[in-house]
Amino acid sequence: MSHERPMDEWIKKLNEESLKKNLDRRGFLQGAGKIAGISLGLAVAQSMGGFKVDAAPKFSNYPFSLGVASGDPLSDSVVLWTRLAPEPLNGGGMPLHNIPVKWELAKDEHFRHIVQRGTEIAKPELAHSVHVEVYKLQPNTVYYYRFKAGHELSQVGKTKTLPAKGASVASLSFAFASCQQYEHGYYTAYKHMAKEDLDLVFHLGDYIYEYGPNEYVASTGNVRSHSGPEIISLQDYRNRHAQYRTDGDLQAAHAAFPWVVTWDDHEVENNYANTIPEKGQSVEEFVKRRANAYQAYYEHMPLRRSSLPHGADMQLYRDFSYGDLASFFVLDTRQYRSDQANGDKSSPQTPESLDPSRTLLGADQEKWLLGNLDQSQSKWNVLAQQIFFAQRNYGSSPTKPKYSMDGWDGYVPARQRITDFVGSKDMNNFIVLTGDVHASWASNITTNFDDPNSRVLGAEFVGTSITSGGNGADKRADTDRILAQNEHIKFFNDYRGYVRCEVTPTQWKTDYRVLPFVSKPGADISTRASFVYEKSQEGLKEIAATTVPMGKHESNEVEEDRHKAHGRAHKKQMTKKGEKVPN
C-alpha cells in the first residue's frame, strides 16, 4: 500500500527508541501497540475515497466466488455481506476502483416482495468487501437477500432477525461450530448444518489457519492443501480467507442462516496473547501481522461498522438478546489477555497461573460482562466464547495434574471472578459455549470444581471441530482417565461435527452432531448424544446416545497430541526460514 514507507519509518523510530531504553520483549509492548494503531489505522484510512467509481464493471470471472453471508442480527437489523473476488486466490483480481454493488432484501426467495434495496460501494481498501447494515426490519422475521455488480447476480441468501428484546419467546434453535482447518478434511458438517431448521449460527473461532501447506498435519493425514505459505501480509490473509470461503459447503451454511462470529488464535497465529507472539518472534513484526489479520478478518465476516479495526483494537465482544429467552455475550478471549503462564505448557497450577492480577478478558471486557450479567432478566445467560471454561485435569492422576495454560485453567482467578459473581446472584441459568479443543465435552459448572457436592450454576457445552484433527474416534486413550478425575465433566467424544441447541424457558437441550470421517466427502450425520439442563441441582442429564455408523471406536491419541502437532508445525516453519530449531 502507499503507506508502507511512513509505517516503516515509524517502526524504525520505535525500534531505535526501544534499543536506547534497552527494553525487553514485555517492555516493548506499549510501543508495539503504537505500531498496531498505525498499521490498522492507515490500512483503513483511505476508505473515505480516492479511487474512481467504475459504474459499469466487467469481471474476468464470476465476482461472487466467495458467496454471500449475513450476520450480527438484531430485532430490527441485520448485516448483509459479500466480497467481489473474480480471482479469489490472487488478491481478489479486482482493479483499484470503487465498484457500486446493488443489494435487495425480500420477504420471498423469488424477490417478488422486495422490502428494501440500495447500493453499497465496494472499495479496494477493504478488498472490495461489502457490509450492508439494513435497518427498519420486522422482528423475528425471515428475509432473503442478493447482490448485483455490473451484470452479475450473486447467490441468494436467507437471514432472520431476532425477536424484540424482552418479547416472550417460546423456543430457539441454533448451532455452533469452530476449528475448520482446510487441509484436515472436507466441510461435510456444513453441508448437513445448512439443512437444519435453525434461527442462527455461532462460530467460535479458528475460521482459518495460518500454516503453510502440510505444516500442521492431522493424525489421519491432510487431504487438501493450503494455497500459499504461512500467512503474514494482508494479501496473504485475504487469500487464505478466500480459499476457505470458496468451499461450497461453507458457503451453503453461510447462505442459510445469520451468523454471529468471534475469533480465537489461528485467525492470526497459534496461541498468541494480545501483542505477544507464539514463540520468540519479533514483537514489532508480529503486531504488523496481527493488524493484517484483523483487517482481513473484518473484510470476510458479516460484521457491523462498529467492529471495523480502529487503532490498535478491533471491537469484537458484544451481546445479543433473543427476546426474553436468552442473552448471548460474545467474548474475545485473545486480544486482551495476559501472556500464558508457565511458558504456555501443560502444567500444574503455579503462583503465576494463580496470580489474580493476570487477565483473560481485559479489565474493560470483564467489567462489561459482569455488568450485563447483573442487569440480565433473560431465562438463560450464555457466554459464546472460545476456550475450555470448566476445570480440566488431563494429567496422569489427580495428584499429578496438568492443565492447559491457554484455557481458563491458565487464568484461574479470572474464571473465579465470573463464577463467584454468578453464584452471588443465585443464578442457575449460566451456559457456556466453547470451541478450540477439537473434541466434544459436556460439563457442569459449579461454584467449586474440586468439590463434587458444590452448587451447580449451569453447564458448559464444548463443540468439536468441523475438520481440525482429522477423522477422530468415539473415544481416545485418555478418555476414561480424564472423566474419572473430573467428576463435573459428564461427556467426551472425538468425532468431528457441530453442536445443535434447542432452548425453551425451562430446558436447554444440546445435540452433539458428528461425522464418522472428514478425510473424504459424503459422511452421514449422527446425533452421538443429547443432554438436557433444567436449572436444577441435578445438573446435566444424558437423554439419548447412539453408535456412529462407520466410525472408529477408539484411537491411541491423548489430549497433548494436539499441542505436539502444533509444535511440529512450528519447527517446520523455523526450518523453512533457516532458523535454528531448538532440541
Coordinates of C-alpha atoms in Angstrom, one line a residue:
M1 CA 0.0 0.0 0.0
S2 CA 1.0 3.6 -0.4
H3 CA 1.5 4.0 3.3
E4 CA 4.2 1.3 3.8
R5 CA 7.1 3.9 3.7
P6 CA 5.7 6.1 6.6
M7 CA 4.8 2.9 8.6
D8 CA 8.4 1.6 8.1
E9 CA 9.8 4.9 9.3
W10 CA 7.6 4.8 12.4
I11 CA 8.7 1.2 13.1
K12 CA 12.4 2.1 12.6
K13 CA 12.0 5.0 15.0
L14 CA 10.2 2.8 17.6
N15 CA 13.0 0.2 17.3
E16 CA 15.6 2.9 17.9
E17 CA 13.8 4.1 20.9
S18 CA 13.4 0.6 22.3
L19 CA 17.1 -0.1 21.8
K20 CA 18.1 3.2 23.6
K21 CA 15.9 2.2 26.5
N22 CA 17.2 -1.4 26.5
L23 CA 13.7 -2.7 26.7
D24 CA 12.9 -6.4 27.0
R25 CA 10.1 -8.1 25.0
R26 CA 7.4 -7.4 27.6
G27 CA 8.6 -3.8 28.0
F28 CA 8.3 -3.3 24.3
L29 CA 4.5 -4.0 24.3
Q30 CA 3.5 -0.4 25.0
G31 CA 5.4 0.8 21.9
A32 CA 4.2 -2.2 19.9
G33 CA 0.6 -1.0 20.4
K34 CA 1.6 2.2 18.6
I35 CA 2.6 0.1 15.6
A36 CA -0.8 -1.7 15.6
G37 CA -2.5 1.7 15.7
I38 CA -0.5 2.9 12.7
S39 CA -0.9 -0.2 10.6
L40 CA -4.6 -0.7 11.2
G41 CA -5.4 3.0 11.0
L42 CA -3.5 3.5 7.7
A43 CA -4.9 0.4 6.2
V44 CA -8.5 1.6 6.7
A45 CA -7.9 5.4 6.4
Q46 CA -8.4 5.5 2.7
S47 CA -11.9 4.2 2.9
M48 CA -13.2 7.7 2.7
G49 CA -12.5 7.7 -1.0
G50 CA -9.7 8.5 -3.5
F51 CA -10.4 5.9 -6.2
K52 CA -12.7 6.4 -9.2
V53 CA -16.1 4.7 -9.3
D54 CA -16.5 2.1 -12.1
A55 CA -20.2 2.2 -12.7
A56 CA -20.2 -0.5 -15.4
P57 CA -17.6 -3.0 -14.2
K58 CA -16.6 -6.1 -16.2
F59 CA -15.1 -9.1 -14.4
S60 CA -12.6 -11.7 -15.6
N61 CA -14.6 -14.4 -13.8
Y62 CA -17.7 -14.6 -11.6
P63 CA -17.2 -11.9 -9.0
F64 CA -19.3 -13.6 -6.2
S65 CA -16.9 -16.5 -5.9
L66 CA -16.9 -16.3 -2.1
G67 CA -20.7 -16.5 -1.8
V68 CA -22.9 -14.4 0.5
A69 CA -23.5 -14.2 4.2
S70 CA -25.5 -12.4 6.9
G71 CA -24.7 -11.8 10.5
D72 CA -25.0 -9.8 13.7
P73 CA -28.8 -9.9 13.7
L74 CA -30.8 -7.6 15.9
S75 CA -34.6 -7.4 16.2
D76 CA -34.7 -4.6 13.5
S77 CA -31.5 -5.0 11.7
V78 CA -29.0 -7.4 10.1
V79 CA -25.7 -7.2 8.2
L80 CA -25.5 -8.5 4.6
W81 CA -22.1 -9.4 3.3
T82 CA -20.3 -10.3 0.1
R83 CA -16.9 -9.7 -1.5
L84 CA -16.1 -9.2 -5.1
A85 CA -13.3 -11.6 -6.0
P86 CA -13.2 -12.9 -9.6
E87 CA -9.7 -14.3 -8.8
P88 CA -10.1 -15.3 -5.1
L89 CA -6.7 -16.8 -4.6
N90 CA -4.8 -13.9 -6.3
G91 CA -5.8 -11.0 -4.1
G92 CA -9.3 -11.0 -5.5
G93 CA -8.4 -9.9 -9.0
M94 CA -10.2 -6.6 -8.8
P95 CA -8.9 -3.3 -10.2
L96 CA -8.2 -0.3 -7.9
H97 CA -11.6 1.1 -8.5
N98 CA -14.6 1.7 -6.3
I99 CA -17.4 -0.6 -7.5
P100 CA -21.1 0.0 -6.8
V101 CA -22.9 -3.1 -5.6
K102 CA -26.6 -3.2 -5.6
W103 CA -28.5 -5.2 -2.9
E104 CA -32.1 -6.3 -2.4
L105 CA -33.9 -7.7 0.6
A106 CA -37.2 -9.5 0.1
K107 CA -39.8 -11.5 2.0
D108 CA -39.6 -14.3 -0.5
E109 CA -36.8 -16.1 -2.2
H110 CA -38.1 -15.2 -5.7
F111 CA -37.9 -11.5 -4.8
R112 CA -41.5 -10.7 -5.7
H113 CA -42.0 -8.8 -2.4
I114 CA -38.9 -6.6 -2.0
V115 CA -38.9 -4.6 1.2
Q116 CA -35.6 -2.7 0.8
R117 CA -32.9 -2.1 -1.8
G118 CA -29.9 0.1 -2.1
T119 CA -26.3 0.5 -3.3
E120 CA -23.1 0.0 -1.4
I121 CA -19.6 0.9 -2.6
A122 CA -17.1 -2.0 -2.7
K123 CA -13.7 -0.3 -2.1
P124 CA -10.2 -1.6 -2.8
E125 CA -9.0 -0.6 0.8
L126 CA -11.3 -3.3 2.2
A127 CA -10.7 -5.8 -0.6
H128 CA -14.0 -4.9 -2.3
S129 CA -15.9 -6.4 0.6
V130 CA -19.5 -5.2 1.2
H131 CA -21.1 -4.8 4.7
V132 CA -24.7 -3.6 4.4
E133 CA -26.4 -2.7 7.6
V134 CA -30.1 -2.9 6.9
Y135 CA -32.5 -1.3 9.4
K136 CA -36.2 -0.9 10.0
L137 CA -36.9 -4.6 9.7
Q138 CA -39.6 -6.6 11.5
P139 CA -38.5 -8.7 14.5
N140 CA -38.3 -12.5 14.3
T141 CA -38.8 -12.4 10.5
V142 CA -37.2 -14.4 7.7
Y143 CA -35.8 -12.4 4.8
Y144 CA -33.9 -13.2 1.5
Y145 CA -31.2 -11.1 0.0
R146 CA -28.9 -10.9 -3.0
F147 CA -26.4 -8.6 -4.6
K148 CA -25.7 -7.4 -8.2
A149 CA -22.4 -5.9 -9.6
G150 CA -22.3 -5.0 -13.2
H151 CA -24.4 -7.6 -15.0
E152 CA -23.7 -10.3 -12.4
L153 CA -26.1 -11.6 -9.8
S154 CA -25.0 -13.2 -6.6
Q155 CA -26.3 -16.3 -4.9
V156 CA -29.4 -15.8 -2.8
G157 CA -29.0 -15.8 1.0
K158 CA -31.6 -16.3 3.7
T159 CA -31.5 -14.5 7.0
K160 CA -33.6 -13.8 10.1
T161 CA -34.0 -11.0 12.6
L162 CA -34.1 -11.7 16.3
P163 CA -37.2 -11.3 18.4
A164 CA -37.7 -8.0 20.1
K165 CA -35.8 -7.5 23.3
G166 CA -37.9 -8.6 26.2
A167 CA -40.6 -10.2 24.0
S168 CA -41.9 -13.5 25.2
V169 CA -40.2 -16.3 23.3
A170 CA -41.2 -20.0 23.5
S171 CA -38.2 -21.6 21.7
L172 CA -34.8 -21.1 20.0
S173 CA -32.8 -23.4 17.8
F174 CA -29.2 -22.7 16.9
A175 CA -25.9 -24.4 16.1
F176 CA -22.3 -23.5 16.9
A177 CA -19.1 -24.6 15.3
S178 CA -15.4 -23.9 15.4
C179 CA -11.9 -25.0 14.1
Q180 CA -12.1 -25.7 10.4
Q181 CA -8.5 -26.5 9.3
Y182 CA -9.0 -26.7 5.5
E183 CA -6.2 -29.3 5.0
H184 CA -7.5 -31.7 7.6
G185 CA -10.8 -32.6 5.9
Y186 CA -13.9 -31.7 4.0
Y187 CA -16.6 -29.4 5.2
T188 CA -19.3 -32.1 5.1
A189 CA -20.5 -30.9 8.5
Y190 CA -21.6 -27.6 7.0
K191 CA -23.5 -29.4 4.2
H192 CA -25.6 -31.0 6.9
M193 CA -25.8 -27.9 9.0
A194 CA -27.3 -26.0 6.1
K195 CA -30.2 -28.4 6.0
E196 CA -31.1 -27.9 9.7
D197 CA -34.0 -25.7 10.9
L198 CA -32.1 -23.1 12.8
D199 CA -32.6 -19.5 13.8
L200 CA -28.9 -18.6 13.8
V201 CA -25.3 -20.0 13.9
F202 CA -22.4 -19.0 16.2
H203 CA -18.8 -19.5 15.0
L204 CA -16.4 -19.6 18.0
G205 CA -13.1 -19.2 16.3
D206 CA -10.3 -20.7 14.2
Y207 CA -12.2 -19.9 11.0
I208 CA -8.9 -20.1 9.1
Y209 CA -5.5 -21.5 10.0
E210 CA -2.2 -19.6 9.3
Y211 CA 0.1 -22.5 8.5
G212 CA 1.8 -23.2 5.1
P213 CA 1.0 -26.4 3.2
N214 CA 1.4 -29.5 5.2
E215 CA 3.0 -27.8 8.2
Y216 CA 0.1 -28.7 10.5
V217 CA -0.7 -32.3 9.8
A218 CA -3.8 -34.2 11.1
S219 CA -3.3 -37.6 12.6
T220 CA -5.2 -39.1 9.7
G221 CA -3.3 -37.1 7.2
N222 CA -4.0 -34.0 5.2
V223 CA -6.5 -34.3 2.3
R224 CA -6.4 -30.7 0.9
S225 CA -3.6 -28.1 0.7
H226 CA -3.3 -24.5 1.7
S227 CA -2.7 -22.4 -1.4
G228 CA 0.3 -20.5 -0.1
P229 CA 3.0 -20.4 2.5
E230 CA 2.5 -19.3 6.2
I231 CA 0.4 -16.2 6.0
I232 CA 2.0 -12.9 7.1
S233 CA 0.9 -10.0 4.9
L234 CA -2.5 -8.5 4.4
Q235 CA -2.8 -10.1 1.0
D236 CA -1.7 -13.5 2.5
Y237 CA -4.6 -13.3 5.0
R238 CA -7.0 -12.2 2.3
N239 CA -6.0 -15.1 0.1
R240 CA -6.3 -17.6 2.9
H241 CA -9.8 -16.4 3.9
A242 CA -10.8 -16.5 0.2
Q243 CA -9.6 -20.1 -0.1
Y244 CA -11.7 -21.2 2.8
R245 CA -14.7 -19.2 1.5
T246 CA -14.6 -20.9 -1.9
D247 CA -15.7 -24.2 -0.3
G248 CA -19.3 -24.8 -1.4
D249 CA -20.5 -26.4 1.9
L250 CA -19.3 -23.5 3.9
Q251 CA -21.0 -21.1 1.5
A252 CA -24.2 -23.0 1.9
A253 CA -24.2 -22.8 5.7
H254 CA -23.5 -19.0 5.5
A255 CA -26.3 -18.5 3.0
A256 CA -28.8 -20.5 5.1
F257 CA -28.7 -18.5 8.4
P258 CA -27.4 -15.4 10.0
W259 CA -24.0 -16.0 11.8
V260 CA -22.5 -14.4 14.9
V261 CA -18.8 -14.8 14.8
T262 CA -15.8 -14.4 17.1
W263 CA -12.2 -15.3 16.6
D264 CA -9.7 -17.4 18.5
D265 CA -6.0 -17.6 17.8
H266 CA -5.5 -19.1 14.3
E267 CA -7.1 -16.2 12.6
V268 CA -3.7 -14.6 13.5
E269 CA -1.3 -17.2 14.9
N270 CA -1.4 -20.2 17.2
N271 CA -1.7 -19.3 20.9
Y272 CA -0.8 -15.6 20.6
A273 CA -1.7 -13.4 23.6
N274 CA -2.6 -9.8 22.9
T275 CA 0.5 -8.4 21.2
I276 CA 2.8 -11.3 22.3
P277 CA 3.6 -13.8 19.5
E278 CA 3.7 -17.5 19.9
K279 CA 7.4 -18.3 20.1
G280 CA 10.3 -15.9 20.2
Q281 CA 9.4 -13.8 17.2
S282 CA 9.9 -10.1 16.8
V283 CA 7.1 -8.3 18.6
E284 CA 7.0 -5.4 16.2
E285 CA 6.7 -7.7 13.2
F286 CA 4.0 -9.7 15.0
V287 CA 2.0 -6.6 15.7
K288 CA 2.0 -5.7 12.0
R289 CA 1.0 -9.3 11.2
R290 CA -1.9 -9.0 13.8
A291 CA -3.1 -5.8 12.2
N292 CA -3.1 -7.5 8.7
A293 CA -5.0 -10.5 10.2
Y294 CA -7.6 -8.3 12.0
Q295 CA -8.3 -6.3 8.8
A296 CA -8.7 -9.4 6.7
Y297 CA -11.0 -10.9 9.3
Y298 CA -13.3 -7.9 9.2
E299 CA -13.3 -7.9 5.4
H300 CA -14.5 -11.5 5.3
M301 CA -17.1 -11.6 8.1
P302 CA -20.7 -10.2 8.3
L303 CA -19.7 -7.7 11.0
R304 CA -21.0 -4.2 11.7
R305 CA -19.1 -1.0 11.2
S306 CA -18.6 -0.9 15.0
S307 CA -16.2 -3.8 14.5
L308 CA -14.2 -2.0 11.8
P309 CA -10.5 -2.1 13.0
H310 CA -9.7 1.2 14.8
G311 CA -6.3 2.0 16.1
A312 CA -4.8 -1.0 17.9
D313 CA -8.1 -2.7 18.5
M314 CA -11.0 -4.4 16.8
Q315 CA -14.2 -4.4 18.8
L316 CA -15.5 -7.9 18.8
Y317 CA -17.1 -8.6 22.2
R318 CA -20.8 -7.7 22.0
D319 CA -24.2 -9.0 23.2
F320 CA -27.4 -10.2 21.6
S321 CA -30.8 -10.6 23.2
Y322 CA -33.1 -13.3 21.9
G323 CA -36.4 -11.9 23.3
D324 CA -36.7 -12.7 27.0
L325 CA -35.4 -16.2 26.4
A326 CA -31.6 -15.8 26.1
S327 CA -28.9 -13.2 26.4
F328 CA -25.7 -14.1 24.5
F329 CA -22.5 -12.5 25.5
V330 CA -19.9 -13.0 22.7
L331 CA -16.4 -12.8 24.2
D332 CA -12.9 -12.1 22.8
T333 CA -10.5 -14.2 24.9
R334 CA -7.5 -13.5 22.7
Q335 CA -7.0 -9.7 22.1
Y336 CA -6.7 -8.5 25.7
R337 CA -5.2 -11.4 27.6
S338 CA -2.1 -11.6 29.7
D339 CA 0.6 -13.9 28.3
Q340 CA 0.0 -17.6 29.1
A341 CA 1.5 -18.8 32.3
N342 CA 4.3 -21.4 32.8
G343 CA 5.7 -21.0 29.3
D344 CA 2.3 -22.0 27.8
K345 CA 3.0 -25.6 28.6
S346 CA 0.6 -28.1 30.1
S347 CA 1.4 -27.9 33.8
P348 CA 0.1 -28.0 37.4
Q349 CA -1.1 -24.7 38.8
T350 CA 1.6 -22.3 39.9
P351 CA 1.8 -18.9 41.6
E352 CA 2.0 -17.4 38.1
S353 CA -1.2 -19.1 36.8
L354 CA -2.9 -18.3 40.1
D355 CA -1.9 -14.6 40.1
P356 CA -5.1 -12.5 40.3
S357 CA -3.6 -9.6 38.5
R358 CA -3.5 -11.6 35.3
T359 CA -6.4 -11.2 32.9
L360 CA -8.0 -13.2 30.1
L361 CA -10.7 -10.7 29.1
G362 CA -9.0 -7.4 30.0
A363 CA -10.5 -5.1 32.6
D364 CA -13.0 -3.3 30.3
Q365 CA -14.5 -6.5 28.8
E366 CA -14.7 -8.2 32.2
K367 CA -16.5 -5.2 33.6
W368 CA -18.8 -5.2 30.6
L369 CA -19.6 -8.9 31.1
L370 CA -20.3 -8.7 34.8
G371 CA -22.4 -5.6 34.3
N372 CA -24.5 -7.2 31.7
L373 CA -25.0 -10.4 33.7
D374 CA -26.0 -8.2 36.7
Q375 CA -28.7 -6.5 34.6
S376 CA -30.0 -9.5 32.7
Q377 CA -33.6 -10.6 33.0
S378 CA -33.3 -13.4 30.5
K379 CA -34.3 -17.0 31.1
W380 CA -30.7 -18.0 30.1
N381 CA -27.4 -16.2 30.2
V382 CA -24.9 -17.5 27.7
L383 CA -21.2 -17.0 27.0
A384 CA -20.3 -17.6 23.4
Q385 CA -16.6 -17.9 23.6
Q386 CA -13.5 -19.8 22.6
I387 CA -11.6 -21.8 25.2
F388 CA -12.4 -24.5 27.8
F389 CA -14.1 -22.9 30.8
A390 CA -14.5 -25.7 33.3
Q391 CA -11.6 -27.1 35.2
R392 CA -10.0 -30.0 33.3
N393 CA -7.1 -32.0 34.7
Y394 CA -5.7 -34.3 32.0
G395 CA -2.6 -35.2 33.9
S396 CA -1.7 -38.8 34.7
S397 CA -3.6 -38.7 38.0
P398 CA -5.5 -36.4 40.4
T399 CA -2.2 -35.9 42.3
K400 CA -0.2 -35.2 39.2
P401 CA -2.4 -32.7 37.4
K402 CA -1.9 -31.0 34.1
Y403 CA -3.9 -28.1 32.9
S404 CA -4.0 -26.1 29.7
M405 CA -2.4 -22.7 30.3
D406 CA -4.1 -21.4 27.1
G407 CA -7.6 -22.1 28.5
W408 CA -9.4 -20.7 31.6
D409 CA -7.4 -23.1 33.7
G410 CA -4.4 -20.9 33.0
Y411 CA -6.3 -17.9 34.3
V412 CA -8.0 -19.3 37.4
P413 CA -8.7 -16.1 39.4
A414 CA -10.3 -14.6 36.2
R415 CA -12.6 -17.6 36.0
Q416 CA -13.3 -17.5 39.7
R417 CA -14.4 -13.8 39.5
I418 CA -17.1 -14.8 37.0
T419 CA -18.3 -17.9 38.8
D420 CA -18.3 -16.1 42.2
F421 CA -20.4 -13.3 40.6
V422 CA -22.8 -15.8 39.1
G423 CA -23.0 -17.6 42.4
S424 CA -23.6 -14.4 44.3
K425 CA -26.6 -13.6 42.1
D426 CA -28.1 -17.1 42.8
M427 CA -28.0 -17.9 39.1
N428 CA -28.7 -21.4 37.8
N429 CA -29.1 -20.4 34.2
F430 CA -25.5 -19.9 33.2
I431 CA -24.4 -21.6 29.9
V432 CA -21.0 -21.5 28.3
L433 CA -20.5 -22.4 24.6
T434 CA -16.9 -23.3 23.7
G435 CA -14.7 -24.4 20.8
D436 CA -10.9 -24.7 20.4
V437 CA -10.1 -28.2 21.6
H438 CA -11.3 -30.3 18.6
A439 CA -13.5 -32.6 20.7
S440 CA -16.9 -32.6 22.3
W441 CA -17.3 -32.3 26.0
A442 CA -20.2 -31.5 28.4
S443 CA -19.6 -30.3 31.9
N444 CA -21.5 -28.9 34.9
I445 CA -20.3 -25.5 36.0
T446 CA -20.1 -25.4 39.8
T447 CA -19.0 -23.0 42.5
N448 CA -16.0 -25.2 43.3
F449 CA -14.8 -27.7 40.7
D450 CA -12.8 -29.6 43.4
D451 CA -15.9 -30.3 45.4
P452 CA -18.4 -32.7 43.7
N453 CA -21.1 -31.6 46.1
S454 CA -20.8 -27.9 45.3
R455 CA -23.7 -25.9 43.9
V456 CA -24.4 -26.2 40.1
L457 CA -24.5 -22.8 38.4
G458 CA -25.0 -24.0 34.8
A459 CA -23.4 -26.1 32.1
E460 CA -20.6 -25.9 29.5
F461 CA -21.0 -27.4 26.1
V462 CA -17.8 -27.8 24.2
G463 CA -18.2 -28.3 20.4
T464 CA -15.8 -30.5 18.4
S465 CA -14.1 -29.1 15.3
I466 CA -15.5 -29.0 11.8
T467 CA -12.3 -30.7 10.5
S468 CA -9.3 -29.9 12.7
G469 CA -7.6 -33.0 13.9
G470 CA -8.8 -35.3 11.1
N471 CA -11.3 -38.1 11.4
G472 CA -11.2 -38.7 15.2
A473 CA -12.8 -41.6 17.0
D474 CA -15.5 -42.2 19.6
K475 CA -13.0 -42.0 22.4
R476 CA -9.3 -41.6 23.0
A477 CA -6.7 -43.5 25.0
D478 CA -7.0 -41.0 27.9
T479 CA -10.8 -40.5 27.9
D480 CA -11.7 -42.8 30.8
R481 CA -9.0 -41.4 33.0
I482 CA -9.9 -37.8 32.4
L483 CA -13.6 -38.3 33.0
A484 CA -12.8 -40.2 36.2
Q485 CA -10.7 -37.4 37.7
N486 CA -13.0 -34.6 36.7
E487 CA -16.4 -35.6 38.1
H488 CA -18.1 -32.4 36.8
I489 CA -17.3 -33.4 33.2
K490 CA -20.1 -35.8 32.0
F491 CA -19.3 -36.5 28.4
F492 CA -16.5 -36.7 25.8
N493 CA -16.4 -37.6 22.1
D494 CA -13.7 -37.2 19.5
Y495 CA -15.6 -37.2 16.2
R496 CA -15.8 -34.0 14.0
G497 CA -19.0 -32.1 13.6
Y498 CA -21.0 -29.3 15.3
V499 CA -23.4 -28.7 18.2
R500 CA -27.2 -28.0 17.9
C501 CA -29.0 -26.4 20.8
E502 CA -32.8 -26.3 21.3
V503 CA -33.8 -23.9 24.1
T504 CA -37.1 -23.3 25.9
P505 CA -37.7 -21.2 29.0
T506 CA -37.3 -24.2 31.3
Q507 CA -34.9 -26.5 29.4
W508 CA -31.7 -26.4 27.4
K509 CA -31.2 -29.3 25.1
T510 CA -27.9 -29.9 23.3
D511 CA -27.3 -32.4 20.5
Y512 CA -23.8 -33.4 19.5
R513 CA -24.0 -33.8 15.7
V514 CA -21.0 -35.8 14.4
L515 CA -19.4 -37.4 11.4
P516 CA -17.5 -40.7 11.2
F517 CA -14.9 -39.2 8.9
V518 CA -13.9 -36.0 7.2
S519 CA -11.0 -37.4 5.1
K520 CA -13.3 -37.8 2.2
P521 CA -16.7 -36.3 1.3
G522 CA -20.1 -37.9 1.8
A523 CA -20.2 -38.8 5.5
D524 CA -23.6 -39.1 7.1
I525 CA -24.5 -37.1 10.2
S526 CA -25.5 -38.7 13.5
T527 CA -26.6 -37.3 16.9
R528 CA -23.9 -39.0 19.1
A529 CA -25.5 -37.9 22.3
S530 CA -28.1 -35.5 23.7
F531 CA -28.1 -33.7 27.0
V532 CA -30.6 -31.5 28.9
Y533 CA -30.0 -29.0 31.6
E534 CA -33.1 -27.9 33.6
K535 CA -31.8 -25.3 36.1
S536 CA -31.7 -27.8 38.9
Q537 CA -29.0 -29.1 41.2
E538 CA -29.2 -32.4 39.3
G539 CA -27.1 -30.8 36.6
L540 CA -26.6 -32.3 33.1
K541 CA -28.7 -35.4 32.1
E542 CA -27.9 -37.5 29.1
I543 CA -31.2 -38.4 27.4
A544 CA -30.0 -40.1 24.3
A545 CA -26.9 -41.7 22.8
T546 CA -26.1 -43.7 19.7
T547 CA -23.3 -45.5 18.0
V548 CA -21.9 -43.7 14.9
P549 CA -22.0 -45.9 11.8
M550 CA -18.6 -46.4 10.1
G551 CA -16.9 -44.5 12.9
K552 CA -13.7 -45.7 14.7
H553 CA -14.4 -46.8 18.2
E554 CA -11.1 -45.8 19.9
S555 CA -7.8 -44.1 19.0
N556 CA -4.5 -44.1 20.7
E557 CA -4.4 -40.3 20.8
V558 CA -4.3 -38.3 24.0
E559 CA -5.0 -34.6 24.9
E560 CA -1.4 -33.4 24.4
D561 CA -1.1 -34.8 20.9
R562 CA -2.8 -31.6 19.6
H563 CA -0.2 -29.4 21.2
K564 CA 2.6 -31.6 19.8
A565 CA 1.2 -31.3 16.3
H566 CA 1.3 -27.5 16.6
G567 CA 4.9 -27.8 17.9
R568 CA 5.9 -29.9 14.8
A569 CA 4.3 -27.3 12.6
H570 CA 6.3 -24.5 14.2
K571 CA 9.6 -26.5 13.7
K572 CA 8.8 -26.9 10.0
Q573 CA 8.2 -23.1 9.8
M574 CA 11.6 -22.4 11.5
T575 CA 13.4 -24.8 9.2
K576 CA 11.9 -23.1 6.1
K577 CA 13.0 -19.7 7.5
G578 CA 16.5 -21.1 8.1
E579 CA 16.2 -20.6 11.9
K580 CA 17.8 -22.9 14.4
V581 CA 15.3 -25.5 15.7
P582 CA 15.6 -26.0 19.5
N583 CA 16.2 -29.5 20.8

